[in-house]
Short mmCIF file of C-alpha atoms in Angstrom, two decimals:
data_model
loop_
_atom_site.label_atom_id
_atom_site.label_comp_id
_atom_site.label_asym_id
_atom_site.label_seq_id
_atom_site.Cartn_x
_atom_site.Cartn_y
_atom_site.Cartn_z
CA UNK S 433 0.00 0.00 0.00
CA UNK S 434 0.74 3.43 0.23
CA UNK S 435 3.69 4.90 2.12
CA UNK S 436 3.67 8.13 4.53
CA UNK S 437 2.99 11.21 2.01
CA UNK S 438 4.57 14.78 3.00
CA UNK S 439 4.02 17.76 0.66
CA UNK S 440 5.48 20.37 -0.43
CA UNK S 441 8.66 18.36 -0.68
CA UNK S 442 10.32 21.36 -1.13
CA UNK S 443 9.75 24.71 0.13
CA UNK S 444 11.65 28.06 -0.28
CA UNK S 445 9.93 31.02 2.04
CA UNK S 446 11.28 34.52 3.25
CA UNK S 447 12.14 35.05 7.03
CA UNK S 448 9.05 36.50 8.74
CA UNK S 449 6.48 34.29 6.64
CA UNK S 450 4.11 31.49 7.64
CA UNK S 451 4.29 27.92 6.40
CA UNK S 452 2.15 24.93 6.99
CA UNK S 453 3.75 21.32 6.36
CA UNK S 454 1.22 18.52 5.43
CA UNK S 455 1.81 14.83 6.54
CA UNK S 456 -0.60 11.87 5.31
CA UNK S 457 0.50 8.49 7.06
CA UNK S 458 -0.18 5.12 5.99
CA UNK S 459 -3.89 4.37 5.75
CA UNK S 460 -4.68 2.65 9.55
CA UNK S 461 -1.91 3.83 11.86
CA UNK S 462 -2.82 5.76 14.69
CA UNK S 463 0.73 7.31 15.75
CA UNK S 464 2.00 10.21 13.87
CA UNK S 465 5.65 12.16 14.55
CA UNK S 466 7.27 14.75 13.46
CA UNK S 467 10.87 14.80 13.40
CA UNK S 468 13.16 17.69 12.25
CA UNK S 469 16.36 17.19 10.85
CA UNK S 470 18.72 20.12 10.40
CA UNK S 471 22.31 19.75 8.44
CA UNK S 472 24.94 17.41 9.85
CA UNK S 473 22.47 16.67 12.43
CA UNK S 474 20.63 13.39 14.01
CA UNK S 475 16.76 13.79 14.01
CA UNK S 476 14.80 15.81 16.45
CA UNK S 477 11.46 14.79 17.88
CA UNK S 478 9.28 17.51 17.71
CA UNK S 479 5.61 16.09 18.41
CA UNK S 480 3.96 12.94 19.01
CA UNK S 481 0.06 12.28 17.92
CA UNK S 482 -2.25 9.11 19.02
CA UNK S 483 -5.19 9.77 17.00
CA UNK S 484 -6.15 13.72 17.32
CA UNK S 485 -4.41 14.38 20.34
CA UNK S 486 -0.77 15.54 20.72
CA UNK S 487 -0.09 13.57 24.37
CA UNK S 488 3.99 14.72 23.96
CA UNK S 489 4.75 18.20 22.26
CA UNK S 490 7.94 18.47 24.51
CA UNK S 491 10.08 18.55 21.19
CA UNK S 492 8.46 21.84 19.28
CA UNK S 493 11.40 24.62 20.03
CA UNK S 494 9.59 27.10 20.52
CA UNK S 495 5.95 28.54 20.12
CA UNK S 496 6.38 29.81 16.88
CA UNK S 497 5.71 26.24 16.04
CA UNK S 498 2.41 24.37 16.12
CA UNK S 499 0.63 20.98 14.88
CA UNK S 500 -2.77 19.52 14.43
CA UNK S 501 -3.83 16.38 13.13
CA UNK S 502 -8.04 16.20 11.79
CA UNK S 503 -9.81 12.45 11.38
CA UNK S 504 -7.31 10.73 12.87
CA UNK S 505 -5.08 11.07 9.88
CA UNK S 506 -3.53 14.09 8.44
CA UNK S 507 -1.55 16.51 10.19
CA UNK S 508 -0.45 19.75 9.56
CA UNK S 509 3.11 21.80 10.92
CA UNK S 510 2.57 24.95 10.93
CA UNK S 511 5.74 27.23 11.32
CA UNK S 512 5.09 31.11 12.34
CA UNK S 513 7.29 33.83 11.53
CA UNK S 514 9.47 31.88 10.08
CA UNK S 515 13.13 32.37 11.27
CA UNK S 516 16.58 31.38 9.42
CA UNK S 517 17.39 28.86 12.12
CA UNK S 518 14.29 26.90 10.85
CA UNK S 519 15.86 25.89 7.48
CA UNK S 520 15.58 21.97 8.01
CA UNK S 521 14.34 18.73 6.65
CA UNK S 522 11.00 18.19 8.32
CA UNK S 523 10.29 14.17 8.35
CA UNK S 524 6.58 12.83 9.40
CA UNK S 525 6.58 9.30 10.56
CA UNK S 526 3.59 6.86 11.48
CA UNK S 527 3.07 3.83 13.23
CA UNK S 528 0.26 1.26 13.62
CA UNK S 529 -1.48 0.82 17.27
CA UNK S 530 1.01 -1.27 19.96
CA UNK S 531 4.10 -1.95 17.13
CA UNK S 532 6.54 0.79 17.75
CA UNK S 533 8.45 0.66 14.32
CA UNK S 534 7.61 3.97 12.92
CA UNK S 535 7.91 4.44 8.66
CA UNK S 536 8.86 7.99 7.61
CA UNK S 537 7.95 9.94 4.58
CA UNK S 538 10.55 11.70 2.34
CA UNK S 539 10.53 14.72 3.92
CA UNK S 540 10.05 18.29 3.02
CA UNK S 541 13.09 20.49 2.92
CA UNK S 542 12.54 24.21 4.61
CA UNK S 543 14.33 26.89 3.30
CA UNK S 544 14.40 30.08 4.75
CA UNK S 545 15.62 33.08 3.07
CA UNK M 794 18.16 13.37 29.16
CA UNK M 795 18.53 10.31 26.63
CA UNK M 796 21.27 10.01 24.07
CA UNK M 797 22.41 8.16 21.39
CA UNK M 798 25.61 8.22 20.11
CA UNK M 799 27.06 6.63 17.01
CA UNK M 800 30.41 6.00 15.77
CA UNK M 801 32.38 6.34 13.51
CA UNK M 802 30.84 9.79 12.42
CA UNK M 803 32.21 8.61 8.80
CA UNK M 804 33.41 5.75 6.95
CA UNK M 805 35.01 4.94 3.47
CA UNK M 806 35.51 1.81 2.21
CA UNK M 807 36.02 0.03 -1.28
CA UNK M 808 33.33 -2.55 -2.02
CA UNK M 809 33.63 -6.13 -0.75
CA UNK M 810 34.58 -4.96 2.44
CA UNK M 811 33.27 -5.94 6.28
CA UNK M 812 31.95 -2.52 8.29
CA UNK M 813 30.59 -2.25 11.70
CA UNK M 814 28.70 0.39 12.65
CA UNK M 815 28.11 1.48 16.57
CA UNK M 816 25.68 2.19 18.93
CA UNK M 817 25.59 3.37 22.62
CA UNK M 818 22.72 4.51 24.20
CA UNK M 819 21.21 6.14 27.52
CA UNK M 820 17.35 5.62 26.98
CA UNK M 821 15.49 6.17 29.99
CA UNK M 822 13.17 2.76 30.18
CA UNK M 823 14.46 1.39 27.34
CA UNK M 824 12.29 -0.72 25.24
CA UNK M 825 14.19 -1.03 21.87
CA UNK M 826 16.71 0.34 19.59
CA UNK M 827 16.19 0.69 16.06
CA UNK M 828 18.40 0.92 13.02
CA UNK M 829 17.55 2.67 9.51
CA UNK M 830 19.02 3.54 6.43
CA UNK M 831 19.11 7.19 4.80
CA UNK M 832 19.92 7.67 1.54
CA UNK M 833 18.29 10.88 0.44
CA UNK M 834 15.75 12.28 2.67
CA UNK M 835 13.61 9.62 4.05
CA UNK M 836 14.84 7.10 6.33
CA UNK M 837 14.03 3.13 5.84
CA UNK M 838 13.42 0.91 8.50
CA UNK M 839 16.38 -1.97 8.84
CA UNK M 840 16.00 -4.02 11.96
CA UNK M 841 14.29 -3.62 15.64
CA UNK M 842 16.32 -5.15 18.27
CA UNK M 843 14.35 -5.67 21.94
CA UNK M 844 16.03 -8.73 23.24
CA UNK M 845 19.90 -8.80 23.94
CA UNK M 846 22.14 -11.67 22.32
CA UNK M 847 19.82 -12.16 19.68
CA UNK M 848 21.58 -11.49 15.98
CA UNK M 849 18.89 -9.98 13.64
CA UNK M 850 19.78 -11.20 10.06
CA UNK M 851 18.58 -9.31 6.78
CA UNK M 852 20.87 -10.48 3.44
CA UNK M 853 24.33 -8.89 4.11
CA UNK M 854 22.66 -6.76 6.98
CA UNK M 855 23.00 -8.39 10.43
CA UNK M 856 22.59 -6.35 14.00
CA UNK M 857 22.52 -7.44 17.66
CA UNK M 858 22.29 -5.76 20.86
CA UNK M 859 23.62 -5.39 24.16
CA UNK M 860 21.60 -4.24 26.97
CA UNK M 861 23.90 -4.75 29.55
CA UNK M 862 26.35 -2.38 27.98
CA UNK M 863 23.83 -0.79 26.17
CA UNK M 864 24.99 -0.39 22.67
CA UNK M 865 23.99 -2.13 19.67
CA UNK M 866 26.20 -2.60 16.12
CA UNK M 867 25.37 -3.16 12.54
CA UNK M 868 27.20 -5.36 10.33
CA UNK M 869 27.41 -4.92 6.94
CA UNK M 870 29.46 -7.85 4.79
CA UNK M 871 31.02 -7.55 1.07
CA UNK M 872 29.34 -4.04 1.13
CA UNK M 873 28.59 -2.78 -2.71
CA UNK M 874 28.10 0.93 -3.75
CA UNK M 875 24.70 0.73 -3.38
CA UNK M 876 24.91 0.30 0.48
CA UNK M 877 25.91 4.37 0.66
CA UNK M 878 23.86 5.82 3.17
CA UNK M 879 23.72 7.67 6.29
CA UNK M 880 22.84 4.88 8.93
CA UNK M 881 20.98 5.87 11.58
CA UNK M 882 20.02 3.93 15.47
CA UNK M 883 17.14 5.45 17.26
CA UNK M 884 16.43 3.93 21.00
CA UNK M 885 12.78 4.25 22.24
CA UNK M 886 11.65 4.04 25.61
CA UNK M 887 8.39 2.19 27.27
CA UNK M 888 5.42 3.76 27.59
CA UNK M 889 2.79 1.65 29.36
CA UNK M 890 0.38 -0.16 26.35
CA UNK M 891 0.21 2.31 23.54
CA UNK M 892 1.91 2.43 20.65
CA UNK M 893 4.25 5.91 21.68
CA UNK M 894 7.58 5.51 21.52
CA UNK M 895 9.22 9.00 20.81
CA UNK M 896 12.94 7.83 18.95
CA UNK M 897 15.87 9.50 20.39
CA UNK M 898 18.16 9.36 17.05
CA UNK M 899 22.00 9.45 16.98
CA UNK M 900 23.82 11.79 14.73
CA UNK M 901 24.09 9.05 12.34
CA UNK M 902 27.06 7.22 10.49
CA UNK M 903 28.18 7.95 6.39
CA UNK M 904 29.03 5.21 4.93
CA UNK M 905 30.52 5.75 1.38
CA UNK M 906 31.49 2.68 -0.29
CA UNK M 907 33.94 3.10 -3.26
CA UNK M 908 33.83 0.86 -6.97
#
């Protein structure tokens, strides 16, 4: 079936500017994460869904940075005032109920200007 | 705070050579470590190791883990160009009977494997 879906994959914005980052997981799996990864560096937990609720946002840096999942599927990063220190690979991954291996999607790359 | 740290940071080799990649870890009610492969943006999933002493086997892949000294390797045999990747272990704690398990990621290893 399908895999985790992120779009944009890429995006280019100016500092100061809004951006929302979309996640679709695989069809059935009720975990969703979001994981930044900037360059040279590991990946950084950011938040943790189990269905709509967000039980572990311990990881989002600051609160310029917000995320909401609708129907128990999609979710939705949304960066505000976007600052240079942002620039990143965002990665969504997903996870079925009670097996903790989580499958990311490709990404989307953050640039900001 | 929980860690992961890998080593080495980088590695070249020709193909048709043995690596071994490391893992240590300080995972606060550890559960399992995990091991995946990055070769452009999104990760893959490789093996999940839970129980210590017990060699995970995937083609030229293999992995095992120790909890007592809490670090895991990967072992990669008569690697080909193709195996070129950032490899990355990600330990992930209990958390009662749900599915969470946030993954605290190492900085990851680059492998480069030459013709």
């Amino acid at each position: 079936g399908a895999g985790v879906s992120q779009s944009p994959s890429n995006k280019v914005t100016e500092k100061g500017k809004d951006v929302e980052l979309r996640c679709d997981p695989i069809s059935g799996h009720t975990a969703l994460y979001w994981y930044r990864q900037s360059l040279g560096q590991g990946l950084e937990f950011l938040i943790y869904f189990q269905g709509n609720s967000a039980p572990d946002k311990s990881g989002l840096p600051s609160d310029r940075f917000s995320a909401e999942r609708t129907g128990g599927s999609v979710s939705t990063l949304t960066i505000q005032r976007t600052q240079q220190e942002d620039s990143a690979v965002y990665l969504c991954a997903s996870s079925p109920l009670l097996v903790r291996t989580q499958y990311f999607g490709p990404g989307t790359r953050l640039l900001v200007l | 705070e929980d860690k992961v740290v890998q080593s080495p940071l980088s590695l070249v080799v020709h193909e048709g050579d043995t690596v071994t990649l490391n893992c240590s870890y300080e995972v606060t009610n550890f559960r399992s470590l995990l091991w995946y492969k990055q070769e452009k943006k999104a990760p893959t999933f490789l093996f999940m190791l839970t129980s210590s002493g017990i060699e995970k086997k995937s083609g030229r892949l293999s992995s095992i883990l120790d909890k007592k000294e809490l670090f895991s390797i990967l072992n990669i045999t008569a690697t080909q160009t193709g195996d070129s990747a950032v490899y990355l272990c990600a330990g992930i704690a209990n958390a009662g009977g749900t599915s969470y398990g946030k993954l605290t990621f190492g900085q990851g290893t680059i492998l480069t494997v030459h013709p």
